């Protein structure tokens, strides 16, 4: 007979903190079984094997200062905000040799039914109501431990979601796993009058049989370490991107410019700039300045400024007759 689930209602809304806490529970798991409910502040959570650059609208993410955090499980990118309730099951299952979504989605379906929401499992890992997706799940198996986590769209802001997850489809050529977009809906569109996110939490605890508990001190300590060294770091969130090529092309009064960056482990390995522009200086100097930079605007801007300062020159030497500010923004806007 399975040991009762311990229910933890996580109070943090930091995505790096919450994913670190989840992994801390996973890595410290012995005979305990846990059921976590948690919410994140507005953020983008990408799958373990995805190219973050390919999944986000970089301009929107920068404008809103949205954290982009990589989780430990596969699957697609999701947008989180306080209207999105996340759930996690953690347990040991020695017989688990393959992914089993139904075991964990069944109590979610029953809990939703308590609120008048008739959901059903769709495909392998989604929940739908009337053909619209309200939940997606992912799993991780290791050393007899299982982590199953998922999202529940309760009262999410779909306009913000769409803007954050709308990258330029022609900008990147990647070996990562691209997200598949689906028609989505909020659970609040379907539940009985008077229901709320908190009543959903109560229903979930009822159907899972979870008993309230506390986060053990050793798990908290491990979570703090993981947040600092992993989920809060560029190396994990962006440096784990698969190899890809970024490309941007535009026609200016001074000629057409086509810039391409090859990126590996989040850093630019080489750059090529093509076009019918005129130059009085060697373009390979400009191309070479980006090698080794992080594939992000700030790192590239520092490299560009350094090469311009060293040569006591401006971008006009490579793009004759250009508006230097416009050209600068173009080069730095690829990521």
mmCIF file of C-alpha atoms in Angstrom:
data_model
loop_
_atom_site.group_PDB
_atom_site.id
_atom_site.type_symbol
_atom_site.label_atom_id
_atom_site.label_comp_id
_atom_site.label_asym_id
_atom_site.label_seq_id
_atom_site.Cartn_x
_atom_site.Cartn_y
_atom_site.Cartn_z
ATOM 1 C CA UNK A 1 0.000 0.000 0.000
ATOM 2 C CA UNK A 2 1.341 3.429 -0.972
ATOM 3 C CA UNK A 3 2.321 5.833 1.766
ATOM 4 C CA UNK A 4 0.084 8.933 1.991
ATOM 5 C CA UNK A 5 1.088 11.971 -0.019
ATOM 6 C CA UNK A 6 2.412 14.961 1.892
ATOM 7 C CA UNK A 7 0.867 18.189 0.593
ATOM 8 C CA UNK A 8 3.020 21.312 0.296
ATOM 9 C CA UNK A 9 1.502 24.635 -0.775
ATOM 10 C CA UNK A 10 4.580 26.528 -1.945
ATOM 11 C CA UNK A 11 4.499 30.254 -1.132
ATOM 12 C CA UNK A 12 7.348 31.390 -3.411
ATOM 13 C CA UNK A 13 6.447 32.810 -6.831
ATOM 14 C CA UNK A 14 10.027 32.781 -8.170
ATOM 15 C CA UNK A 15 10.353 30.286 -11.055
ATOM 16 C CA UNK A 16 14.035 29.621 -10.310
ATOM 17 C CA UNK A 17 13.256 29.041 -6.630
ATOM 18 C CA UNK A 18 10.271 26.795 -7.324
ATOM 19 C CA UNK A 19 12.020 24.611 -9.889
ATOM 20 C CA UNK A 20 14.994 24.329 -7.556
ATOM 21 C CA UNK A 21 12.676 23.273 -4.726
ATOM 22 C CA UNK A 22 11.046 20.674 -6.933
ATOM 23 C CA UNK A 23 14.413 19.167 -7.874
ATOM 24 C CA UNK A 24 15.539 19.274 -4.246
ATOM 25 C CA UNK A 25 12.534 17.154 -3.267
ATOM 26 C CA UNK A 26 13.314 14.808 -6.153
ATOM 27 C CA UNK A 27 16.999 14.360 -5.304
ATOM 28 C CA UNK A 28 16.375 13.938 -1.549
ATOM 29 C CA UNK A 29 13.432 11.552 -1.939
ATOM 30 C CA UNK A 30 13.512 8.399 0.178
ATOM 31 C CA UNK A 31 10.232 6.719 1.123
ATOM 32 C CA UNK A 32 8.195 9.942 1.213
ATOM 33 C CA UNK A 33 5.608 10.908 -1.372
ATOM 34 C CA UNK A 34 4.873 14.564 -2.057
ATOM 35 C CA UNK A 35 2.209 16.616 -3.782
ATOM 36 C CA UNK A 36 3.170 20.249 -4.407
ATOM 37 C CA UNK A 37 0.996 23.125 -5.581
ATOM 38 C CA UNK A 38 2.779 26.288 -6.664
ATOM 39 C CA UNK A 39 2.482 29.419 -8.776
ATOM 40 C CA UNK A 40 5.026 31.569 -10.561
ATOM 41 C CA UNK A 41 5.173 35.263 -11.239
ATOM 42 C CA UNK A 42 5.033 36.043 -15.007
ATOM 43 C CA UNK A 43 7.801 33.994 -16.632
ATOM 44 C CA UNK A 44 8.630 31.578 -19.442
ATOM 45 C CA UNK A 45 9.511 27.983 -18.574
ATOM 46 C CA UNK A 46 11.211 26.008 -21.337
ATOM 47 C CA UNK A 47 11.649 22.275 -21.746
ATOM 48 C CA UNK A 48 14.923 20.523 -20.992
ATOM 49 C CA UNK A 49 15.837 19.962 -24.648
ATOM 50 C CA UNK A 50 14.635 23.236 -26.151
ATOM 51 C CA UNK A 51 16.377 26.221 -27.652
ATOM 52 C CA UNK A 52 15.184 29.131 -25.521
ATOM 53 C CA UNK A 53 15.850 31.640 -28.303
ATOM 54 C CA UNK A 54 13.519 29.731 -30.603
ATOM 55 C CA UNK A 55 10.661 29.700 -28.093
ATOM 56 C CA UNK A 56 10.394 33.294 -26.909
ATOM 57 C CA UNK A 57 9.654 36.735 -28.252
ATOM 58 C CA UNK A 58 12.949 38.255 -27.125
ATOM 59 C CA UNK A 59 11.734 41.867 -27.419
ATOM 60 C CA UNK A 60 8.677 41.156 -25.258
ATOM 61 C CA UNK A 61 10.693 39.182 -22.721
ATOM 62 C CA UNK A 62 13.190 42.031 -22.449
ATOM 63 C CA UNK A 63 10.478 44.702 -22.262
ATOM 64 C CA UNK A 64 8.694 42.940 -19.405
ATOM 65 C CA UNK A 65 11.889 41.587 -17.801
ATOM 66 C CA UNK A 66 10.425 38.089 -17.800
ATOM 67 C CA UNK A 67 12.593 35.336 -16.301
ATOM 68 C CA UNK A 68 13.291 32.491 -18.748
ATOM 69 C CA UNK A 69 14.031 29.314 -16.807
ATOM 70 C CA UNK A 70 14.808 25.820 -18.078
ATOM 71 C CA UNK A 71 13.136 22.921 -16.256
ATOM 72 C CA UNK A 72 14.569 19.430 -15.815
ATOM 73 C CA UNK A 73 11.853 17.670 -17.842
ATOM 74 C CA UNK A 74 11.162 17.526 -21.571
ATOM 75 C CA UNK A 75 8.208 18.950 -23.448
ATOM 76 C CA UNK A 76 7.415 22.413 -24.703
ATOM 77 C CA UNK A 77 7.680 25.988 -23.507
ATOM 78 C CA UNK A 78 4.944 27.418 -21.298
ATOM 79 C CA UNK A 79 4.084 30.868 -20.031
ATOM 80 C CA UNK A 80 3.392 31.122 -16.294
ATOM 81 C CA UNK A 81 1.572 33.831 -14.393
ATOM 82 C CA UNK A 82 -0.447 33.847 -11.144
ATOM 83 C CA UNK A 83 -3.457 32.539 -13.070
ATOM 84 C CA UNK A 84 -1.569 29.320 -13.755
ATOM 85 C CA UNK A 85 -1.547 26.680 -10.993
ATOM 86 C CA UNK A 86 1.294 24.163 -11.125
ATOM 87 C CA UNK A 87 1.232 20.734 -9.531
ATOM 88 C CA UNK A 88 3.995 18.216 -8.830
ATOM 89 C CA UNK A 89 3.889 14.578 -7.738
ATOM 90 C CA UNK A 90 7.116 13.104 -6.364
ATOM 91 C CA UNK A 91 7.518 9.501 -5.263
ATOM 92 C CA UNK A 92 9.621 6.375 -5.515
ATOM 93 C CA UNK A 93 8.326 3.689 -7.854
ATOM 94 C CA UNK A 94 10.857 0.912 -8.310
ATOM 95 C CA UNK A 95 8.764 -0.701 -11.045
ATOM 96 C CA UNK A 96 8.696 2.499 -13.093
ATOM 97 C CA UNK A 97 10.618 1.859 -16.251
ATOM 98 C CA UNK A 98 8.486 3.977 -18.540
ATOM 99 C CA UNK A 99 6.489 7.189 -18.534
ATOM 100 C CA UNK A 100 3.024 6.834 -16.984
ATOM 101 C CA UNK A 101 0.905 9.981 -17.253
ATOM 102 C CA UNK A 102 -2.503 8.456 -16.505
ATOM 103 C CA UNK A 103 -1.566 7.563 -12.907
ATOM 104 C CA UNK A 104 -1.127 11.242 -12.051
ATOM 105 C CA UNK A 105 -3.691 12.837 -14.348
ATOM 106 C CA UNK A 106 -6.617 10.700 -13.118
ATOM 107 C CA UNK A 107 -6.940 12.471 -9.723
ATOM 108 C CA UNK A 108 -6.650 15.841 -11.488
ATOM 109 C CA UNK A 109 -9.599 14.919 -13.697
ATOM 110 C CA UNK A 110 -11.623 13.836 -10.645
ATOM 111 C CA UNK A 111 -10.809 17.065 -8.800
ATOM 112 C CA UNK A 112 -11.914 19.158 -11.760
ATOM 113 C CA UNK A 113 -15.172 17.202 -11.909
ATOM 114 C CA UNK A 114 -15.872 18.285 -8.322
ATOM 115 C CA UNK A 115 -15.932 21.855 -9.635
ATOM 116 C CA UNK A 116 -18.167 21.008 -12.579
ATOM 117 C CA UNK A 117 -15.353 20.820 -15.125
ATOM 118 C CA UNK A 118 -15.580 17.776 -17.381
ATOM 119 C CA UNK A 119 -11.968 17.278 -18.437
ATOM 120 C CA UNK A 120 -10.446 14.334 -20.251
ATOM 121 C CA UNK A 121 -6.957 13.114 -20.994
ATOM 122 C CA UNK A 122 -5.947 14.027 -24.535
ATOM 123 C CA UNK A 123 -3.082 12.363 -26.325
ATOM 124 C CA UNK A 124 -0.369 11.363 -23.912
ATOM 125 C CA UNK A 125 0.041 14.223 -21.473
ATOM 126 C CA UNK A 126 -2.639 16.904 -21.883
ATOM 127 C CA UNK A 127 -6.035 17.598 -20.376
ATOM 128 C CA UNK A 128 -8.783 19.114 -22.500
ATOM 129 C CA UNK A 129 -12.266 20.475 -22.033
ATOM 130 C CA UNK A 130 -14.451 20.644 -25.130
ATOM 131 C CA UNK A 131 -11.414 20.205 -27.358
ATOM 132 C CA UNK A 132 -9.388 22.993 -25.748
ATOM 133 C CA UNK A 133 -6.234 22.416 -23.723
ATOM 134 C CA UNK A 134 -6.337 23.342 -20.033
ATOM 135 C CA UNK A 135 -3.296 21.405 -18.816
ATOM 136 C CA UNK A 136 0.010 19.958 -19.987
ATOM 137 C CA UNK A 137 2.319 17.577 -18.126
ATOM 138 C CA UNK A 138 5.873 16.282 -18.179
ATOM 139 C CA UNK A 139 7.736 13.529 -16.346
ATOM 140 C CA UNK A 140 11.217 12.662 -15.209
ATOM 141 C CA UNK A 141 12.379 9.193 -14.142
ATOM 142 C CA UNK A 142 15.707 8.497 -12.438
ATOM 143 C CA UNK A 143 16.985 5.933 -9.927
ATOM 144 C CA UNK A 144 13.512 4.709 -9.049
ATOM 145 C CA UNK A 145 12.238 8.237 -8.473
ATOM 146 C CA UNK A 146 9.379 9.835 -10.393
ATOM 147 C CA UNK A 147 8.639 13.525 -10.874
ATOM 148 C CA UNK A 148 5.371 14.282 -12.620
ATOM 149 C CA UNK A 149 4.484 17.942 -12.932
ATOM 150 C CA UNK A 150 1.999 19.931 -14.912
ATOM 151 C CA UNK A 151 0.167 23.181 -15.395
ATOM 152 C CA UNK A 152 -3.471 24.051 -14.855
ATOM 153 C CA UNK A 153 -4.684 27.107 -16.719
ATOM 154 C CA UNK A 154 -7.088 28.626 -14.214
ATOM 155 C CA UNK A 155 -7.258 32.321 -15.056
ATOM 156 C CA UNK A 156 -4.172 32.832 -17.207
ATOM 157 C CA UNK A 157 -3.677 35.950 -19.332
ATOM 158 C CA UNK A 158 -3.645 34.556 -22.869
ATOM 159 C CA UNK A 159 -2.723 37.873 -24.492
ATOM 160 C CA UNK A 160 0.447 38.056 -22.402
ATOM 161 C CA UNK A 161 1.087 34.369 -23.128
ATOM 162 C CA UNK A 162 0.797 34.846 -26.870
ATOM 163 C CA UNK A 163 3.116 37.847 -26.913
ATOM 164 C CA UNK A 164 5.783 36.124 -24.817
ATOM 165 C CA UNK A 165 5.722 32.880 -26.850
ATOM 166 C CA UNK A 166 5.691 34.336 -30.368
ATOM 167 C CA UNK A 167 9.236 34.180 -31.791
ATOM 168 C CA UNK A 168 10.113 35.088 -35.357
ATOM 169 C CA UNK A 169 9.584 31.742 -37.164
ATOM 170 C CA UNK A 170 12.229 32.445 -39.795
ATOM 171 C CA UNK A 171 14.956 33.634 -37.487
ATOM 172 C CA UNK A 172 16.400 30.401 -36.098
ATOM 173 C CA UNK A 173 17.506 27.065 -37.502
ATOM 174 C CA UNK A 174 17.831 24.766 -34.495
ATOM 175 C CA UNK A 175 18.343 21.182 -33.432
ATOM 176 C CA UNK A 176 16.148 21.746 -30.370
ATOM 177 C CA UNK A 177 12.630 20.439 -29.740
ATOM 178 C CA UNK A 178 10.063 23.014 -30.857
ATOM 179 C CA UNK A 179 6.840 23.583 -28.961
ATOM 180 C CA UNK A 180 3.516 22.602 -30.453
ATOM 181 C CA UNK A 181 0.891 25.285 -29.887
ATOM 182 C CA UNK A 182 -2.687 24.228 -29.130
ATOM 183 C CA UNK A 183 -6.036 25.903 -28.615
ATOM 184 C CA UNK A 184 -6.153 26.722 -24.918
ATOM 185 C CA UNK A 185 -8.813 27.631 -22.383
ATOM 186 C CA UNK A 186 -9.031 28.671 -18.756
ATOM 187 C CA UNK A 187 -10.627 26.282 -16.281
ATOM 188 C CA UNK A 188 -12.562 29.247 -14.878
ATOM 189 C CA UNK A 189 -14.581 29.313 -18.119
ATOM 190 C CA UNK A 190 -16.115 25.965 -17.202
ATOM 191 C CA UNK A 191 -16.344 25.633 -13.438
ATOM 192 C CA UNK A 192 -19.466 26.089 -11.331
ATOM 193 C CA UNK A 193 -20.384 29.608 -10.134
ATOM 194 C CA UNK A 194 -18.560 30.556 -6.949
ATOM 195 C CA UNK A 195 -15.539 28.308 -7.487
ATOM 196 C CA UNK A 196 -12.015 29.697 -7.180
ATOM 197 C CA UNK A 197 -8.367 28.734 -7.418
ATOM 198 C CA UNK A 198 -8.381 27.895 -3.723
ATOM 199 C CA UNK A 199 -11.412 25.640 -4.086
ATOM 200 C CA UNK A 200 -9.517 23.878 -6.869
ATOM 201 C CA UNK A 201 -6.578 23.382 -4.480
ATOM 202 C CA UNK A 202 -8.913 21.849 -1.910
ATOM 203 C CA UNK A 203 -10.427 19.524 -4.507
ATOM 204 C CA UNK A 204 -6.975 18.417 -5.644
ATOM 205 C CA UNK A 205 -5.962 17.578 -2.071
ATOM 206 C CA UNK A 206 -9.186 15.648 -1.585
ATOM 207 C CA UNK A 207 -8.755 13.534 -4.702
ATOM 208 C CA UNK A 208 -5.050 12.861 -4.188
ATOM 209 C CA UNK A 209 -5.528 12.092 -0.495
ATOM 210 C CA UNK A 210 -2.671 14.450 0.354
ATOM 211 C CA UNK A 211 -2.085 15.451 3.978
ATOM 212 C CA UNK A 212 -0.624 18.911 4.763
ATOM 213 C CA UNK A 213 3.035 18.963 5.770
ATOM 214 C CA UNK A 214 6.170 21.094 5.814
ATOM 215 C CA UNK A 215 9.280 21.329 3.703
ATOM 216 C CA UNK A 216 12.143 19.500 5.505
ATOM 217 C CA UNK A 217 15.126 21.659 6.399
ATOM 218 C CA UNK A 218 17.568 19.573 4.340
ATOM 219 C CA UNK A 219 15.348 19.947 1.271
ATOM 220 C CA UNK A 220 15.247 23.722 1.724
ATOM 221 C CA UNK A 221 19.028 23.823 1.999
ATOM 222 C CA UNK A 222 19.427 21.786 -1.172
ATOM 223 C CA UNK A 223 16.886 24.012 -2.973
ATOM 224 C CA UNK A 224 18.829 27.144 -2.103
ATOM 225 C CA UNK A 225 21.975 25.555 -3.514
ATOM 226 C CA UNK A 226 20.214 24.504 -6.730
ATOM 227 C CA UNK A 227 18.684 27.928 -7.198
ATOM 228 C CA UNK A 228 22.049 29.594 -6.838
ATOM 229 C CA UNK A 229 24.094 27.170 -8.934
ATOM 230 C CA UNK A 230 21.589 25.943 -11.520
ATOM 231 C CA UNK A 231 18.140 27.440 -12.012
ATOM 232 C CA UNK A 232 19.262 30.999 -11.393
ATOM 233 C CA UNK A 233 22.253 30.727 -13.726
ATOM 234 C CA UNK A 234 22.775 31.677 -17.349
ATOM 235 C CA UNK A 235 24.782 28.476 -17.861
ATOM 236 C CA UNK A 236 21.698 26.310 -17.239
ATOM 237 C CA UNK A 237 18.926 28.472 -18.646
ATOM 238 C CA UNK A 238 20.647 29.662 -21.816
ATOM 239 C CA UNK A 239 23.989 27.845 -21.950
ATOM 240 C CA UNK A 240 22.153 24.530 -22.342
ATOM 241 C CA UNK A 241 20.612 25.597 -25.650
ATOM 242 C CA UNK A 242 21.331 23.087 -28.435
ATOM 243 C CA UNK A 243 23.499 24.134 -31.371
ATOM 244 C CA UNK A 244 21.638 26.502 -33.693
ATOM 245 C CA UNK A 245 21.987 29.228 -36.305
ATOM 246 C CA UNK A 246 20.378 32.660 -35.982
ATOM 247 C CA UNK A 247 19.824 34.781 -39.076
ATOM 248 C CA UNK A 248 18.425 38.234 -39.796
ATOM 249 C CA UNK A 249 18.228 40.092 -43.076
ATOM 250 C CA UNK A 250 17.080 43.604 -43.959
ATOM 251 C CA UNK A 251 17.399 46.074 -46.821
ATOM 252 C CA UNK A 252 18.604 49.543 -45.887
ATOM 253 C CA UNK A 253 19.289 52.656 -48.021
ATOM 254 C CA UNK A 254 22.985 51.706 -47.762
ATOM 255 C CA UNK A 255 22.395 48.155 -49.007
ATOM 256 C CA UNK A 256 21.050 44.750 -48.002
ATOM 257 C CA UNK A 257 22.620 43.187 -44.908
ATOM 258 C CA UNK A 258 22.257 39.510 -43.971
ATOM 259 C CA UNK A 259 23.854 38.526 -40.658
ATOM 260 C CA UNK A 260 24.175 34.929 -39.424
ATOM 261 C CA UNK A 261 25.420 33.616 -36.097
ATOM 262 C CA UNK A 262 26.295 30.025 -35.273
ATOM 263 C CA UNK A 263 25.674 29.346 -31.593
ATOM 264 C CA UNK A 264 26.727 26.445 -29.388
ATOM 265 C CA UNK A 265 26.091 26.114 -25.651
ATOM 266 C CA UNK A 266 24.654 29.602 -25.623
ATOM 267 C CA UNK A 267 27.756 31.261 -27.092
ATOM 268 C CA UNK A 268 28.450 32.564 -30.583
ATOM 269 C CA UNK A 269 31.059 30.409 -32.289
ATOM 270 C CA UNK A 270 31.250 32.413 -35.501
ATOM 271 C CA UNK A 271 29.503 35.168 -37.453
ATOM 272 C CA UNK A 272 29.132 35.871 -41.169
ATOM 273 C CA UNK A 273 27.737 39.069 -42.670
ATOM 274 C CA UNK A 274 26.579 38.999 -46.301
ATOM 275 C CA UNK A 275 24.939 41.595 -48.543
ATOM 276 C CA UNK A 276 25.416 44.196 -51.248
ATOM 277 C CA UNK A 277 26.652 46.944 -48.931
ATOM 278 C CA UNK A 278 29.967 48.749 -49.472
ATOM 279 C CA UNK A 279 32.805 48.615 -46.945
ATOM 280 C CA UNK A 280 36.181 50.313 -46.617
ATOM 281 C CA UNK A 281 37.368 48.052 -43.782
ATOM 282 C CA UNK A 282 37.754 44.287 -43.492
ATOM 283 C CA UNK A 283 34.345 42.846 -42.516
ATOM 284 C CA UNK A 284 36.001 39.826 -40.883
ATOM 285 C CA UNK A 285 37.150 42.114 -38.052
ATOM 286 C CA UNK A 286 33.548 42.946 -37.235
ATOM 287 C CA UNK A 287 32.467 39.333 -37.672
ATOM 288 C CA UNK A 288 35.240 38.122 -35.394
ATOM 289 C CA UNK A 289 34.406 40.457 -32.531
ATOM 290 C CA UNK A 290 31.274 38.451 -31.702
ATOM 291 C CA UNK A 291 33.027 35.073 -31.377
ATOM 292 C CA UNK A 292 32.795 33.819 -27.809
ATOM 293 C CA UNK A 293 30.033 36.226 -26.802
ATOM 294 C CA UNK A 294 26.917 35.005 -25.086
ATOM 295 C CA UNK A 295 24.040 34.974 -27.551
ATOM 296 C CA UNK A 296 22.411 37.953 -25.892
ATOM 297 C CA UNK A 297 22.272 41.675 -26.503
ATOM 298 C CA UNK A 298 24.370 42.893 -23.560
ATOM 299 C CA UNK A 299 27.327 40.612 -24.225
ATOM 300 C CA UNK A 300 27.290 41.427 -27.945
ATOM 301 C CA UNK A 301 27.056 45.167 -27.279
ATOM 302 C CA UNK A 302 30.151 45.035 -25.064
ATOM 303 C CA UNK A 303 32.104 43.198 -27.786
ATOM 304 C CA UNK A 304 30.975 45.608 -30.481
ATOM 305 C CA UNK A 305 31.870 48.658 -28.405
ATOM 306 C CA UNK A 306 35.287 47.176 -27.653
ATOM 307 C CA UNK A 307 36.192 46.649 -31.313
ATOM 308 C CA UNK A 308 34.948 50.136 -32.257
ATOM 309 C CA UNK A 309 36.937 51.718 -29.442
ATOM 310 C CA UNK A 310 40.064 49.772 -30.345
ATOM 311 C CA UNK A 311 39.830 50.886 -33.975
ATOM 312 C CA UNK A 312 38.738 54.410 -33.104
ATOM 313 C CA UNK A 313 36.104 53.973 -35.783
ATOM 314 C CA UNK A 314 32.379 53.594 -36.364
ATOM 315 C CA UNK A 315 30.136 51.128 -38.173
ATOM 316 C CA UNK A 316 30.273 53.351 -41.259
ATOM 317 C CA UNK A 317 33.663 51.791 -42.087
ATOM 318 C CA UNK A 318 31.914 48.458 -42.720
ATOM 319 C CA UNK A 319 28.571 49.756 -43.988
ATOM 320 C CA UNK A 320 29.357 52.852 -46.001
ATOM 321 C CA UNK A 321 26.750 55.597 -45.649
ATOM 322 C CA UNK A 322 24.863 53.827 -42.854
ATOM 323 C CA UNK A 323 22.970 55.325 -39.964
ATOM 324 C CA UNK A 324 25.218 53.996 -37.223
ATOM 325 C CA UNK A 325 22.520 53.795 -34.544
ATOM 326 C CA UNK A 326 20.134 51.929 -36.856
ATOM 327 C CA UNK A 327 22.916 49.557 -37.886
ATOM 328 C CA UNK A 328 23.927 48.959 -34.297
ATOM 329 C CA UNK A 329 20.357 48.095 -33.279
ATOM 330 C CA UNK A 330 20.035 45.740 -36.239
ATOM 331 C CA UNK A 331 23.160 43.783 -35.305
ATOM 332 C CA UNK A 332 22.180 43.561 -31.643
ATOM 333 C CA UNK A 333 18.561 42.616 -32.248
ATOM 334 C CA UNK A 334 19.146 39.109 -33.603
ATOM 335 C CA UNK A 335 18.666 37.510 -30.166
#
